PDB file of C-alpha atoms in Angstrom:
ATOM      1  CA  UNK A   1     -59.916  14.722 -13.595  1.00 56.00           C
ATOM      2  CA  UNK A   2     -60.020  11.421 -15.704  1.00 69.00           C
ATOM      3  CA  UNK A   3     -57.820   9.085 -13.802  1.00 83.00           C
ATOM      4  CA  UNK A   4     -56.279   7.459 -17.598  1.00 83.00           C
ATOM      5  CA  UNK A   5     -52.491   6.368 -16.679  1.00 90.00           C
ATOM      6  CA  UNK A   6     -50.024   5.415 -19.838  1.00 88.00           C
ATOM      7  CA  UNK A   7     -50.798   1.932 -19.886  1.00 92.00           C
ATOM      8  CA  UNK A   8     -54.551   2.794 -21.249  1.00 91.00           C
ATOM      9  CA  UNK A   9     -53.787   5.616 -23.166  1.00 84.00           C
ATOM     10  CA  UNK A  10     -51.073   2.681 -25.000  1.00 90.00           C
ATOM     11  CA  UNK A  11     -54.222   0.182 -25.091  1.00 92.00           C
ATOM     12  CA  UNK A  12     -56.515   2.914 -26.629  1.00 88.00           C
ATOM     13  CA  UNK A  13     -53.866   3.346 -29.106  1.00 88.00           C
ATOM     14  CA  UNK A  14     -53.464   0.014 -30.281  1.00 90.00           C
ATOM     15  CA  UNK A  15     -57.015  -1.300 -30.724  1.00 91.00           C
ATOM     16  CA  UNK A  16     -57.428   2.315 -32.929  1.00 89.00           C
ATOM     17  CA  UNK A  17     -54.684   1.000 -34.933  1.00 86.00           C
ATOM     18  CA  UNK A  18     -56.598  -2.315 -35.345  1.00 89.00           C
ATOM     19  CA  UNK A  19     -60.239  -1.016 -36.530  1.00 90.00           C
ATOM     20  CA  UNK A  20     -58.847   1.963 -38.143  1.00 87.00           C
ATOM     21  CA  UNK A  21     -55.397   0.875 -39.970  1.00 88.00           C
ATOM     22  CA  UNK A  22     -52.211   2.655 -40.730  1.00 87.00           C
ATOM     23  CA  UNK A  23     -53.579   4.769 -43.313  1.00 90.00           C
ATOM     24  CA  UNK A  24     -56.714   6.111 -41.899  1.00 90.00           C
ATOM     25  CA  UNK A  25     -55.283   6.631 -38.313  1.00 89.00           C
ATOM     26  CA  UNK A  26     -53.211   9.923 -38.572  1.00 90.00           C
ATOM     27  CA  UNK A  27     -55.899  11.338 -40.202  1.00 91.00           C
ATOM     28  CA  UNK A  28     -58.815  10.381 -37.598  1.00 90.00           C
ATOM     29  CA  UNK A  29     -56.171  11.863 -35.340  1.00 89.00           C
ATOM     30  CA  UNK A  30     -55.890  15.351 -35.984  1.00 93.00           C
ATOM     31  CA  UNK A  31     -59.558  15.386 -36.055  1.00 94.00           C
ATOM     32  CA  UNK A  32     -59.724  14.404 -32.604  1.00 91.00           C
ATOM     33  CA  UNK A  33     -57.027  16.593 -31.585  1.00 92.00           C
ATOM     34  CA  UNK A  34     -58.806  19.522 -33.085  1.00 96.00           C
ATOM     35  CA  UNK A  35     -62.263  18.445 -31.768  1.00 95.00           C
ATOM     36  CA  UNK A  36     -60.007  17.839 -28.259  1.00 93.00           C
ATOM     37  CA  UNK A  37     -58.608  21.851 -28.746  1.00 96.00           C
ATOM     38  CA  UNK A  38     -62.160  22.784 -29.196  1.00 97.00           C
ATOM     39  CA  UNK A  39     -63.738  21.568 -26.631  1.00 96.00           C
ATOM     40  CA  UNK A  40     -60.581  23.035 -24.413  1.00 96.00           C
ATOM     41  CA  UNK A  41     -61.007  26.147 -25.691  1.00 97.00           C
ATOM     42  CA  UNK A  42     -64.771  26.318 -25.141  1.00 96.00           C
ATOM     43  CA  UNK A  43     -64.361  24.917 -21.458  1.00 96.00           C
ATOM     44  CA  UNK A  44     -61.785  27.877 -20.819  1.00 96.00           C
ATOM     45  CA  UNK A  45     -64.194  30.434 -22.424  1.00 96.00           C
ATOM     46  CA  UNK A  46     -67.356  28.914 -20.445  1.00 95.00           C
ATOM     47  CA  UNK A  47     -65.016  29.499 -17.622  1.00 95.00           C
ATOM     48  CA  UNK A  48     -64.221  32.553 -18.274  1.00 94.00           C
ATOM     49  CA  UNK A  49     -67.708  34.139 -18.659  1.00 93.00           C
ATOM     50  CA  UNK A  50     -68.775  32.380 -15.368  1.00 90.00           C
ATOM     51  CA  UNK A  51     -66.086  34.231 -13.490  1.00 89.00           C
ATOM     52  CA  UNK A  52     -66.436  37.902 -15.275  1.00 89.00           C
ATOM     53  CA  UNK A  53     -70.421  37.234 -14.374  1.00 87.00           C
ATOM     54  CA  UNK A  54     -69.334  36.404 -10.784  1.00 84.00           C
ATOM     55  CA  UNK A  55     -66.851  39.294 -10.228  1.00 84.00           C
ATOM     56  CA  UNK A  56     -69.841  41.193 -11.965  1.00 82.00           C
ATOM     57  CA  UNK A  57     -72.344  39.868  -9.235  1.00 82.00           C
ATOM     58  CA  UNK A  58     -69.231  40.756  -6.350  1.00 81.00           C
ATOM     59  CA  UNK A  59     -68.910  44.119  -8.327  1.00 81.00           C
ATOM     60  CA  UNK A  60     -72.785  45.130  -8.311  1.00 82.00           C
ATOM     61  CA  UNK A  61     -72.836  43.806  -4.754  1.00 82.00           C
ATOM     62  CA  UNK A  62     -69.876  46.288  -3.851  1.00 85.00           C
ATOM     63  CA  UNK A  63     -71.207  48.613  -5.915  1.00 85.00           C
ATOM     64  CA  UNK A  64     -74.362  48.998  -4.047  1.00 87.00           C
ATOM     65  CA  UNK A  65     -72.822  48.777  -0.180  1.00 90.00           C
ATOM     66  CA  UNK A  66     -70.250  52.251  -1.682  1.00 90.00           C
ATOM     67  CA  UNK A  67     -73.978  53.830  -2.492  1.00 93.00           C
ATOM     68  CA  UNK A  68     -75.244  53.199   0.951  1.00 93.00           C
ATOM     69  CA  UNK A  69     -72.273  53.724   2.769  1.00 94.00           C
ATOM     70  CA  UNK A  70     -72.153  57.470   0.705  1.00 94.00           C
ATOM     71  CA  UNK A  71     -75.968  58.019   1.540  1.00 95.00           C
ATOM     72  CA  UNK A  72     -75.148  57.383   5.350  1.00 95.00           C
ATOM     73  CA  UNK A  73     -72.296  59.707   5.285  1.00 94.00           C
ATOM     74  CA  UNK A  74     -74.279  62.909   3.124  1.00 94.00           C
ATOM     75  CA  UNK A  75     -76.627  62.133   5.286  1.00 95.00           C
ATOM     76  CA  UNK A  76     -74.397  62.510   8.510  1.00 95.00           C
ATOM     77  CA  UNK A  77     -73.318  65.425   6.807  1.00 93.00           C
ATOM     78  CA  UNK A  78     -75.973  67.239   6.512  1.00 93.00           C
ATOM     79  CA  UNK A  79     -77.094  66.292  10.106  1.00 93.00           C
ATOM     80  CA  UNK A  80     -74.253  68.202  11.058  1.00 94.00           C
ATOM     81  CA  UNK A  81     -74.113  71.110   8.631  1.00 93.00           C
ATOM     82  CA  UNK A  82     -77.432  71.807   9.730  1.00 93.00           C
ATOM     83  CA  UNK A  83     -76.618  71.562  13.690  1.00 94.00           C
ATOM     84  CA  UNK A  84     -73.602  74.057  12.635  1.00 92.00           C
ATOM     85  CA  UNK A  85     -76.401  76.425  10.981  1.00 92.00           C
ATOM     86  CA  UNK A  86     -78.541  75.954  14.456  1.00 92.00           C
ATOM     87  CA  UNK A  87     -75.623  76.774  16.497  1.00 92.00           C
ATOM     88  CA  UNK A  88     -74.436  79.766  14.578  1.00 91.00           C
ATOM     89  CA  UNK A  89     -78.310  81.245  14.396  1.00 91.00           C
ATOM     90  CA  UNK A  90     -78.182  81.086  18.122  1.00 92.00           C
ATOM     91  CA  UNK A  91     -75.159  82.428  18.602  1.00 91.00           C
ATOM     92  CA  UNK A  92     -75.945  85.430  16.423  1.00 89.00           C
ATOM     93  CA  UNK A  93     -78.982  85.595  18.559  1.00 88.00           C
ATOM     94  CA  UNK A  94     -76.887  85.983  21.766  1.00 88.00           C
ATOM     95  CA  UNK A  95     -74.769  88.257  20.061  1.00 87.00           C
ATOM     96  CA  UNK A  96     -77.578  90.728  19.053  1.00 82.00           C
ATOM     97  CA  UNK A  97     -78.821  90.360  22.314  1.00 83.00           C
ATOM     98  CA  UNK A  98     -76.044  91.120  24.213  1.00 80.00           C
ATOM     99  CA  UNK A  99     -75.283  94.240  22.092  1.00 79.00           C
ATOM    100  CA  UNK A 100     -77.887  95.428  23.707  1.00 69.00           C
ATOM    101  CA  UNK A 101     -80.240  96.352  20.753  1.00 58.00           C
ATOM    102  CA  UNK A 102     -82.620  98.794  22.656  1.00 57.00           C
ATOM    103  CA  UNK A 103     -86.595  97.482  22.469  1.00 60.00           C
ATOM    104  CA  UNK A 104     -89.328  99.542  22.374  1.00 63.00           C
ATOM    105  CA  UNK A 105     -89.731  99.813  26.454  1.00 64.00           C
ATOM    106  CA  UNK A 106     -86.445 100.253  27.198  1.00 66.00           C
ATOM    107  CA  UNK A 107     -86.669 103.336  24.747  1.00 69.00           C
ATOM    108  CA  UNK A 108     -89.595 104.639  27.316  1.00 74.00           C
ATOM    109  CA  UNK A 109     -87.375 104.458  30.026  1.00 74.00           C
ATOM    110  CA  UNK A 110     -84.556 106.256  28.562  1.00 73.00           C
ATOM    111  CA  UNK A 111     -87.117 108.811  27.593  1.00 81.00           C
ATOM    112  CA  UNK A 112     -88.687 109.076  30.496  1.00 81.00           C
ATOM    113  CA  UNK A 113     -85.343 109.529  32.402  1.00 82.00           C
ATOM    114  CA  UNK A 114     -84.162 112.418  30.548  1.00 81.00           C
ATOM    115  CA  UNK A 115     -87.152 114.228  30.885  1.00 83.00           C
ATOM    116  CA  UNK A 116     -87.073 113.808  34.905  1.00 82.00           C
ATOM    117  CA  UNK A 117     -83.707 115.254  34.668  1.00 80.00           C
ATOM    118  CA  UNK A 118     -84.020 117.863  32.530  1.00 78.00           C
ATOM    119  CA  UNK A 119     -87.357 118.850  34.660  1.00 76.00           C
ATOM    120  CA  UNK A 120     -84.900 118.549  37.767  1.00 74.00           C
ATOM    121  CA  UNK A 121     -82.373 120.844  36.572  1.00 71.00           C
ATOM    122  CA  UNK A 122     -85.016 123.493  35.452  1.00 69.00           C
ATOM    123  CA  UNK A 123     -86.218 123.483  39.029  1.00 68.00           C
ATOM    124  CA  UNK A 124     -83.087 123.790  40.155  1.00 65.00           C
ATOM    125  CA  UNK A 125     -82.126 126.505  38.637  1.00 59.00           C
ATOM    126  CA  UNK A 126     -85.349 128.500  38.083  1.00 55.00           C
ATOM    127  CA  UNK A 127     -82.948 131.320  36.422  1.00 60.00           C
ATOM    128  CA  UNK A 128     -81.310 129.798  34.378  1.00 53.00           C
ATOM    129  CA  UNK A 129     -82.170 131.014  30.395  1.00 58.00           C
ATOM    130  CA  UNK A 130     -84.339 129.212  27.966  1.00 58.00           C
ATOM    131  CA  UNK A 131     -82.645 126.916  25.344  1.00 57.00           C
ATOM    132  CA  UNK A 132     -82.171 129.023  22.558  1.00 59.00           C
ATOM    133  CA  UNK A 133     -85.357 129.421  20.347  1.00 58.00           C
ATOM    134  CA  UNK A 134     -85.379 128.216  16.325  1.00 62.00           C
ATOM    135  CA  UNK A 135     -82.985 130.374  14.439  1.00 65.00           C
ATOM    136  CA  UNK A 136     -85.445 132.770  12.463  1.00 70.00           C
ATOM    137  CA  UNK A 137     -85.724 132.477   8.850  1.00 62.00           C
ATOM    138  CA  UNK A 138     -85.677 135.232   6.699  1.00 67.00           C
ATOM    139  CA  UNK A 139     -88.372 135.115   4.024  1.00 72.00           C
ATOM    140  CA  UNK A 140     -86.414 136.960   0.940  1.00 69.00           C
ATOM    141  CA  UNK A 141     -83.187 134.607   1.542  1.00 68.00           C
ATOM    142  CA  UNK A 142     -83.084 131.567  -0.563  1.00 66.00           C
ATOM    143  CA  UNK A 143     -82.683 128.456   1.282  1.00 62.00           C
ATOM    144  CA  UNK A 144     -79.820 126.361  -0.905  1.00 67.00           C
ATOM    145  CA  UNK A 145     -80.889 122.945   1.273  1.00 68.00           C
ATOM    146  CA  UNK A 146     -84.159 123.326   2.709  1.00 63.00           C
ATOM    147  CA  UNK A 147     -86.924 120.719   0.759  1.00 57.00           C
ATOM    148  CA  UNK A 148     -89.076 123.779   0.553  1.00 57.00           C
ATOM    149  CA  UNK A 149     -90.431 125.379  -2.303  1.00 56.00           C
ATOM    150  CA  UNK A 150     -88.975 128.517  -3.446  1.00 54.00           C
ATOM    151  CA  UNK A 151     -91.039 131.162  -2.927  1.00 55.00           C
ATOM    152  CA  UNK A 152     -93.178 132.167  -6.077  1.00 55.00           C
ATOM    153  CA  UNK A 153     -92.332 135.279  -8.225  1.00 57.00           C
ATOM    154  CA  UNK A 154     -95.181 137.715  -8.928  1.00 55.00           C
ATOM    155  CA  UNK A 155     -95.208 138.505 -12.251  1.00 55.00           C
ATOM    156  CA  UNK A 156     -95.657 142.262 -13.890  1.00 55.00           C
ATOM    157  CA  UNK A 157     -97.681 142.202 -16.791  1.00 48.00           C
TER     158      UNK A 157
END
C-alpha cells in the first residue's frame, strides 16, 4: 500500500528524536500507535459493513430470483393440476356415457318395444288368460302398510 522500506521508517525516526527529544518521544508514540490502532480498526469495520451490505444486496438479489423461480413453478403447478381436473371430468364423462345411462328417447324405445311384443304375443295366442286382475281388498280388514286412512268409526251415542 505505502511503499515505506526500513531505511525511511529509520529516517522518520531520527528527525522525531531531533524536534521532539528523549523525553517527549515515547510518549508522542503511543499516541500515534493508538491513533494508528484506531484508524485500523475503523478501516476493518468500514470494511466490514461494506461487505455485509454487499452480501445483503447478493442476498436480496437471490432472494427475489427463489420468489420468481417459486411463482413459475405454483404456477406450472397449477397449470397441470387443473389439466389433471380436465382430464378426469372427461373421463368421468366417458365413463357415464358408456354405462349407458338411458336418456329420455331411448326410454321411448324400450317402451315402445315391449308393448309391440306384448301386443304380439296376445295375438298370438288369442286364448291365452288375462293377467291376473288387482288382488281385491276387503273393506273391514285393516291394512298394517297401506298410506291410507283407516276407515272412520261411527260412533253410538
Amino acid at each position: 500500500m505505502f511503499e515505506i522500506s526500513f531505511g525511511e521508517l529509520l529516517l522518520i525516526g531520527v528527525v522525531a528524536l531531533v524536534v521532539l527529544g528523549p523525553e517527549r518521544l515515547p510518549a508522542v508514540a503511543r499516541t500515534a500507535g493508538a491513533l494508528l490502532g484506531r484508524l485500523q480498526r475503523f478501516v476493518a469495520s468500514v470494511k466490514s459493513d461494506i461487505h455485509r451490505e454487499t452480501e445483503a444486496a447478493g442476498l436480496i438479489g437471490l432472494k427475489s430470483e427463489l420468489q420468481d423461480a417459486a411463482q413459475v413453478f405454483q404456477q406450472r403447478l397449477e397449470a397441470e393440476m387443473r389439466e389433471v381436473r380436465e382430464a378426469s371430468a372427461q373421463v368421468e364423462r366417458e365413463i357415464a356415457a358408456a354405462r349407458g345411462a338411458p336418456d329420455a328417447a331411448d326410454l321411448a324405445v324400450v317402451e315402445a318395444a315391449e308393448e309391440a311384443r306384448q301386443a304380439a304375443l296376445f295375438a298370438a295366442a288369442p286364448d291365452a288368460p288375462a293377467p291376473h286382475p288387482a288382488a281385491e281388498v276387503d273393506e273391514n280388514q285393516l291394512d298394517l302398510f297401506g298410506d291410507s286412512d283407516p276407515p272412520a268409526k261411527s260412533s253410538r251415542a
